Structures are given as structure tokens and as C-alpha cells.
Amino acid sequence: MQIEALKMTPVSMHAESHLGETQEAPVVKTFGEYLGDALGKVNSLEHESEKMNALLAAGQVEDISQVVVAAEKADIALQLTLQVRNRAVEAYQEIMRMQV
């Protein structure tokens, strides 16, 4: 009995509505695209925090809480990114230690 590997490709369905309208298949992002988008968001939060700090130093910010909130958002996003990276590295190392 031969066992076939699972194929992890998304299922695309092509069907026509009874009303005559056509439905487009949803756009499927790859893991790399998700990762790139997430890193881009973290980067934009860091830039926003730096911009708010510069505005505070220039005296153009009336409410200092906006600066603190921007800095905390950037800090939390960076911490999450580092933890995800650490977990990915740990998983890779664990896989490399496996005996085949």
C-alpha cells in the first residue's frame, strides 16, 4: 500500500452563480508575503514613533500621550517580532537535531 504525501495547495473553485454573476477566486498570499507585510507594519510603527519623537523635540506636539502611545506600539510590535523569530529559530534547531 503506497502512502501519498499531503498536498498543501489551496483549493480553487470555479462556479457560476445562477444569477449570472461571476465570482473571482480570492487572492491567496504566500507565507513570504505575509511575513513581508508584517515586517513592513513593524517598520512603519518604528518610523511613526521616530517621527513623533522628533515632533516632541521640536515642540509641535501638544499631547505627550500620543508620543508615548506611538512608542509603546512600536516597542510591543518589535518584541512580538523578536519572539516570533526566536521561536522560528528554536523550531529550526529542533528539526536539525532530529535523527532521520
mmCIF file with all atom_site columns, C-alpha atoms in Angstrom:
data_model
loop_
_atom_site.group_PDB
_atom_site.id
_atom_site.type_symbol
_atom_site.label_atom_id
_atom_site.label_alt_id
_atom_site.label_comp_id
_atom_site.label_asym_id
_atom_site.label_entity_id
_atom_site.label_seq_id
_atom_site.pdbx_PDB_ins_code
_atom_site.Cartn_x
_atom_site.Cartn_y
_atom_site.Cartn_z
_atom_site.occupancy
_atom_site.B_iso_or_equiv
_atom_site.pdbx_formal_charge
_atom_site.auth_seq_id
_atom_site.auth_comp_id
_atom_site.auth_asym_id
_atom_site.auth_atom_id
_atom_site.pdbx_PDB_model_num
ATOM 1   C CA . MET A 1 1   ? 0.000   0.000  0.000   1.00 0.00 ? 1   MET A CA 1
ATOM 2   C CA . GLN A 1 2   ? 1.511   3.300  -1.095  1.00 0.00 ? 2   GLN A CA 1
ATOM 3   C CA . ILE A 1 3   ? 1.009   6.399  1.002   1.00 0.00 ? 3   ILE A CA 1
ATOM 4   C CA . GLU A 1 4   ? 0.905   9.697  -0.817  1.00 0.00 ? 4   GLU A CA 1
ATOM 5   C CA . ALA A 1 5   ? 2.108   12.943 0.699   1.00 0.00 ? 5   ALA A CA 1
ATOM 6   C CA . LEU A 1 6   ? -0.380  15.646 1.546   1.00 0.00 ? 6   LEU A CA 1
ATOM 7   C CA . LYS A 1 7   ? -0.561  18.408 -0.987  1.00 0.00 ? 7   LYS A CA 1
ATOM 8   C CA . MET A 1 8   ? -0.870  21.750 0.747   1.00 0.00 ? 8   MET A CA 1
ATOM 9   C CA . THR A 1 9   ? -2.094  23.753 -2.226  1.00 0.00 ? 9   THR A CA 1
ATOM 10  C CA . PRO A 1 10  ? -5.162  25.949 -1.854  1.00 0.00 ? 10  PRO A CA 1
ATOM 11  C CA . VAL A 1 11  ? -8.339  24.646 -3.389  1.00 0.00 ? 11  VAL A CA 1
ATOM 12  C CA . SER A 1 12  ? -9.786  26.922 -6.007  1.00 0.00 ? 12  SER A CA 1
ATOM 13  C CA . MET A 1 13  ? -13.381 26.531 -7.014  1.00 0.00 ? 13  MET A CA 1
ATOM 14  C CA . HIS A 1 14  ? -14.751 27.907 -10.238 1.00 0.00 ? 14  HIS A CA 1
ATOM 15  C CA . ALA A 1 15  ? -18.507 28.175 -10.296 1.00 0.00 ? 15  ALA A CA 1
ATOM 16  C CA . GLU A 1 16  ? -21.066 30.444 -11.864 1.00 0.00 ? 16  GLU A CA 1
ATOM 17  C CA . SER A 1 17  ? -23.920 31.917 -9.945  1.00 0.00 ? 17  SER A CA 1
ATOM 18  C CA . HIS A 1 18  ? -27.455 31.182 -11.002 1.00 0.00 ? 18  HIS A CA 1
ATOM 19  C CA . LEU A 1 19  ? -27.900 34.956 -11.256 1.00 0.00 ? 19  LEU A CA 1
ATOM 20  C CA . GLY A 1 20  ? -25.289 35.166 -13.990 1.00 0.00 ? 20  GLY A CA 1
ATOM 21  C CA . GLU A 1 21  ? -22.649 36.940 -11.918 1.00 0.00 ? 21  GLU A CA 1
ATOM 22  C CA . THR A 1 22  ? -19.162 35.527 -11.774 1.00 0.00 ? 22  THR A CA 1
ATOM 23  C CA . GLN A 1 23  ? -17.142 35.200 -8.623  1.00 0.00 ? 23  GLN A CA 1
ATOM 24  C CA . GLU A 1 24  ? -13.414 35.754 -8.722  1.00 0.00 ? 24  GLU A CA 1
ATOM 25  C CA . ALA A 1 25  ? -11.156 33.436 -6.801  1.00 0.00 ? 25  ALA A CA 1
ATOM 26  C CA . PRO A 1 26  ? -9.774  35.057 -3.648  1.00 0.00 ? 26  PRO A CA 1
ATOM 27  C CA . VAL A 1 27  ? -6.158  36.143 -3.782  1.00 0.00 ? 27  VAL A CA 1
ATOM 28  C CA . VAL A 1 28  ? -4.024  33.747 -1.768  1.00 0.00 ? 28  VAL A CA 1
ATOM 29  C CA . LYS A 1 29  ? -0.922  35.219 -0.162  1.00 0.00 ? 29  LYS A CA 1
ATOM 30  C CA . THR A 1 30  ? 2.209   33.198 0.333   1.00 0.00 ? 30  THR A CA 1
ATOM 31  C CA . PHE A 1 31  ? 3.965   32.911 3.677   1.00 0.00 ? 31  PHE A CA 1
ATOM 32  C CA . GLY A 1 32  ? 6.680   35.248 2.417   1.00 0.00 ? 32  GLY A CA 1
ATOM 33  C CA . GLU A 1 33  ? 4.110   37.886 1.528   1.00 0.00 ? 33  GLU A CA 1
ATOM 34  C CA . TYR A 1 34  ? 2.515   37.661 4.980   1.00 0.00 ? 34  TYR A CA 1
ATOM 35  C CA . LEU A 1 35  ? 5.923   37.926 6.587   1.00 0.00 ? 35  LEU A CA 1
ATOM 36  C CA . GLY A 1 36  ? 6.895   40.880 4.409   1.00 0.00 ? 36  GLY A CA 1
ATOM 37  C CA . ASP A 1 37  ? 3.633   42.668 5.207   1.00 0.00 ? 37  ASP A CA 1
ATOM 38  C CA . ALA A 1 38  ? 4.080   42.094 8.940   1.00 0.00 ? 38  ALA A CA 1
ATOM 39  C CA . LEU A 1 39  ? 7.661   43.366 8.887   1.00 0.00 ? 39  LEU A CA 1
ATOM 40  C CA . GLY A 1 40  ? 6.539   46.374 6.865   1.00 0.00 ? 40  GLY A CA 1
ATOM 41  C CA . LYS A 1 41  ? 3.926   47.209 9.509   1.00 0.00 ? 41  LYS A CA 1
ATOM 42  C CA . VAL A 1 42  ? 6.516   46.920 12.286  1.00 0.00 ? 42  VAL A CA 1
ATOM 43  C CA . ASN A 1 43  ? 8.834   49.172 10.318  1.00 0.00 ? 43  ASN A CA 1
ATOM 44  C CA . SER A 1 44  ? 6.093   51.754 9.772   1.00 0.00 ? 44  SER A CA 1
ATOM 45  C CA . LEU A 1 45  ? 5.316   51.756 13.509  1.00 0.00 ? 45  LEU A CA 1
ATOM 46  C CA . GLU A 1 46  ? 9.004   52.383 14.244  1.00 0.00 ? 46  GLU A CA 1
ATOM 47  C CA . HIS A 1 47  ? 9.080   55.269 11.752  1.00 0.00 ? 47  HIS A CA 1
ATOM 48  C CA . GLU A 1 48  ? 5.909   56.747 13.241  1.00 0.00 ? 48  GLU A CA 1
ATOM 49  C CA . SER A 1 49  ? 7.456   56.589 16.709  1.00 0.00 ? 49  SER A CA 1
ATOM 50  C CA . GLU A 1 50  ? 10.611  58.327 15.482  1.00 0.00 ? 50  GLU A CA 1
ATOM 51  C CA . LYS A 1 51  ? 8.518   60.997 13.770  1.00 0.00 ? 51  LYS A CA 1
ATOM 52  C CA . MET A 1 52  ? 6.506   61.621 16.933  1.00 0.00 ? 52  MET A CA 1
ATOM 53  C CA . ASN A 1 53  ? 9.722   61.886 18.970  1.00 0.00 ? 53  ASN A CA 1
ATOM 54  C CA . ALA A 1 54  ? 11.088  64.446 16.518  1.00 0.00 ? 54  ALA A CA 1
ATOM 55  C CA . LEU A 1 55  ? 7.865   66.455 16.708  1.00 0.00 ? 55  LEU A CA 1
ATOM 56  C CA . LEU A 1 56  ? 8.025   66.341 20.506  1.00 0.00 ? 56  LEU A CA 1
ATOM 57  C CA . ALA A 1 57  ? 11.606  67.577 20.475  1.00 0.00 ? 57  ALA A CA 1
ATOM 58  C CA . ALA A 1 58  ? 10.569  70.407 18.144  1.00 0.00 ? 58  ALA A CA 1
ATOM 59  C CA . GLY A 1 59  ? 7.719   71.363 20.472  1.00 0.00 ? 59  GLY A CA 1
ATOM 60  C CA . GLN A 1 60  ? 4.995   70.663 17.902  1.00 0.00 ? 60  GLN A CA 1
ATOM 61  C CA . VAL A 1 61  ? 3.138   68.019 19.934  1.00 0.00 ? 61  VAL A CA 1
ATOM 62  C CA . GLU A 1 62  ? 0.554   69.272 22.388  1.00 0.00 ? 62  GLU A CA 1
ATOM 63  C CA . ASP A 1 63  ? -0.375  65.924 23.914  1.00 0.00 ? 63  ASP A CA 1
ATOM 64  C CA . ILE A 1 64  ? 2.601   63.880 25.099  1.00 0.00 ? 64  ILE A CA 1
ATOM 65  C CA . SER A 1 65  ? 0.414   60.790 25.460  1.00 0.00 ? 65  SER A CA 1
ATOM 66  C CA . GLN A 1 66  ? 0.370   60.463 21.647  1.00 0.00 ? 66  GLN A CA 1
ATOM 67  C CA . VAL A 1 67  ? 4.152   60.143 21.676  1.00 0.00 ? 67  VAL A CA 1
ATOM 68  C CA . VAL A 1 68  ? 4.073   57.569 24.480  1.00 0.00 ? 68  VAL A CA 1
ATOM 69  C CA . VAL A 1 69  ? 1.381   55.516 22.726  1.00 0.00 ? 69  VAL A CA 1
ATOM 70  C CA . ALA A 1 70  ? 3.315   55.533 19.427  1.00 0.00 ? 70  ALA A CA 1
ATOM 71  C CA . ALA A 1 71  ? 6.497   54.456 21.236  1.00 0.00 ? 71  ALA A CA 1
ATOM 72  C CA . GLU A 1 72  ? 4.717   51.643 23.077  1.00 0.00 ? 72  GLU A CA 1
ATOM 73  C CA . LYS A 1 73  ? 3.069   50.372 19.889  1.00 0.00 ? 73  LYS A CA 1
ATOM 74  C CA . ALA A 1 74  ? 6.451   50.239 18.196  1.00 0.00 ? 74  ALA A CA 1
ATOM 75  C CA . ASP A 1 75  ? 8.045   48.549 21.215  1.00 0.00 ? 75  ASP A CA 1
ATOM 76  C CA . ILE A 1 76  ? 5.347   45.878 21.504  1.00 0.00 ? 76  ILE A CA 1
ATOM 77  C CA . ALA A 1 77  ? 5.450   45.167 17.766  1.00 0.00 ? 77  ALA A CA 1
ATOM 78  C CA . LEU A 1 78  ? 9.231   44.812 17.877  1.00 0.00 ? 78  LEU A CA 1
ATOM 79  C CA . GLN A 1 79  ? 9.075   42.499 20.909  1.00 0.00 ? 79  GLN A CA 1
ATOM 80  C CA . LEU A 1 80  ? 6.493   40.312 19.161  1.00 0.00 ? 80  LEU A CA 1
ATOM 81  C CA . THR A 1 81  ? 8.639   40.179 16.035  1.00 0.00 ? 81  THR A CA 1
ATOM 82  C CA . LEU A 1 82  ? 11.682  39.125 18.058  1.00 0.00 ? 82  LEU A CA 1
ATOM 83  C CA . GLN A 1 83  ? 9.712   36.422 19.878  1.00 0.00 ? 83  GLN A CA 1
ATOM 84  C CA . VAL A 1 84  ? 8.371   35.009 16.607  1.00 0.00 ? 84  VAL A CA 1
ATOM 85  C CA . ARG A 1 85  ? 11.897  34.989 15.207  1.00 0.00 ? 85  ARG A CA 1
ATOM 86  C CA . ASN A 1 86  ? 13.228  33.246 18.334  1.00 0.00 ? 86  ASN A CA 1
ATOM 87  C CA . ARG A 1 87  ? 10.516  30.593 18.135  1.00 0.00 ? 87  ARG A CA 1
ATOM 88  C CA . ALA A 1 88  ? 11.225  30.000 14.446  1.00 0.00 ? 88  ALA A CA 1
ATOM 89  C CA . VAL A 1 89  ? 14.947  29.604 15.141  1.00 0.00 ? 89  VAL A CA 1
ATOM 90  C CA . GLU A 1 90  ? 14.211  27.210 18.009  1.00 0.00 ? 90  GLU A CA 1
ATOM 91  C CA . ALA A 1 91  ? 11.930  25.143 15.779  1.00 0.00 ? 91  ALA A CA 1
ATOM 92  C CA . TYR A 1 92  ? 14.575  25.025 13.054  1.00 0.00 ? 92  TYR A CA 1
ATOM 93  C CA . GLN A 1 93  ? 17.235  23.931 15.553  1.00 0.00 ? 93  GLN A CA 1
ATOM 94  C CA . GLU A 1 94  ? 14.920  21.256 16.928  1.00 0.00 ? 94  GLU A CA 1
ATOM 95  C CA . ILE A 1 95  ? 14.282  19.906 13.436  1.00 0.00 ? 95  ILE A CA 1
ATOM 96  C CA . MET A 1 96  ? 18.016  19.873 12.700  1.00 0.00 ? 96  MET A CA 1
ATOM 97  C CA . ARG A 1 97  ? 18.632  17.843 15.892  1.00 0.00 ? 97  ARG A CA 1
ATOM 98  C CA . MET A 1 98  ? 16.162  15.160 14.816  1.00 0.00 ? 98  MET A CA 1
ATOM 99  C CA . GLN A 1 99  ? 17.629  11.876 13.766  1.00 0.00 ? 99  GLN A CA 1
ATOM 100 C CA . VAL A 1 100 ? 16.343  10.610 10.477  1.00 0.00 ? 100 VAL A CA 1
#
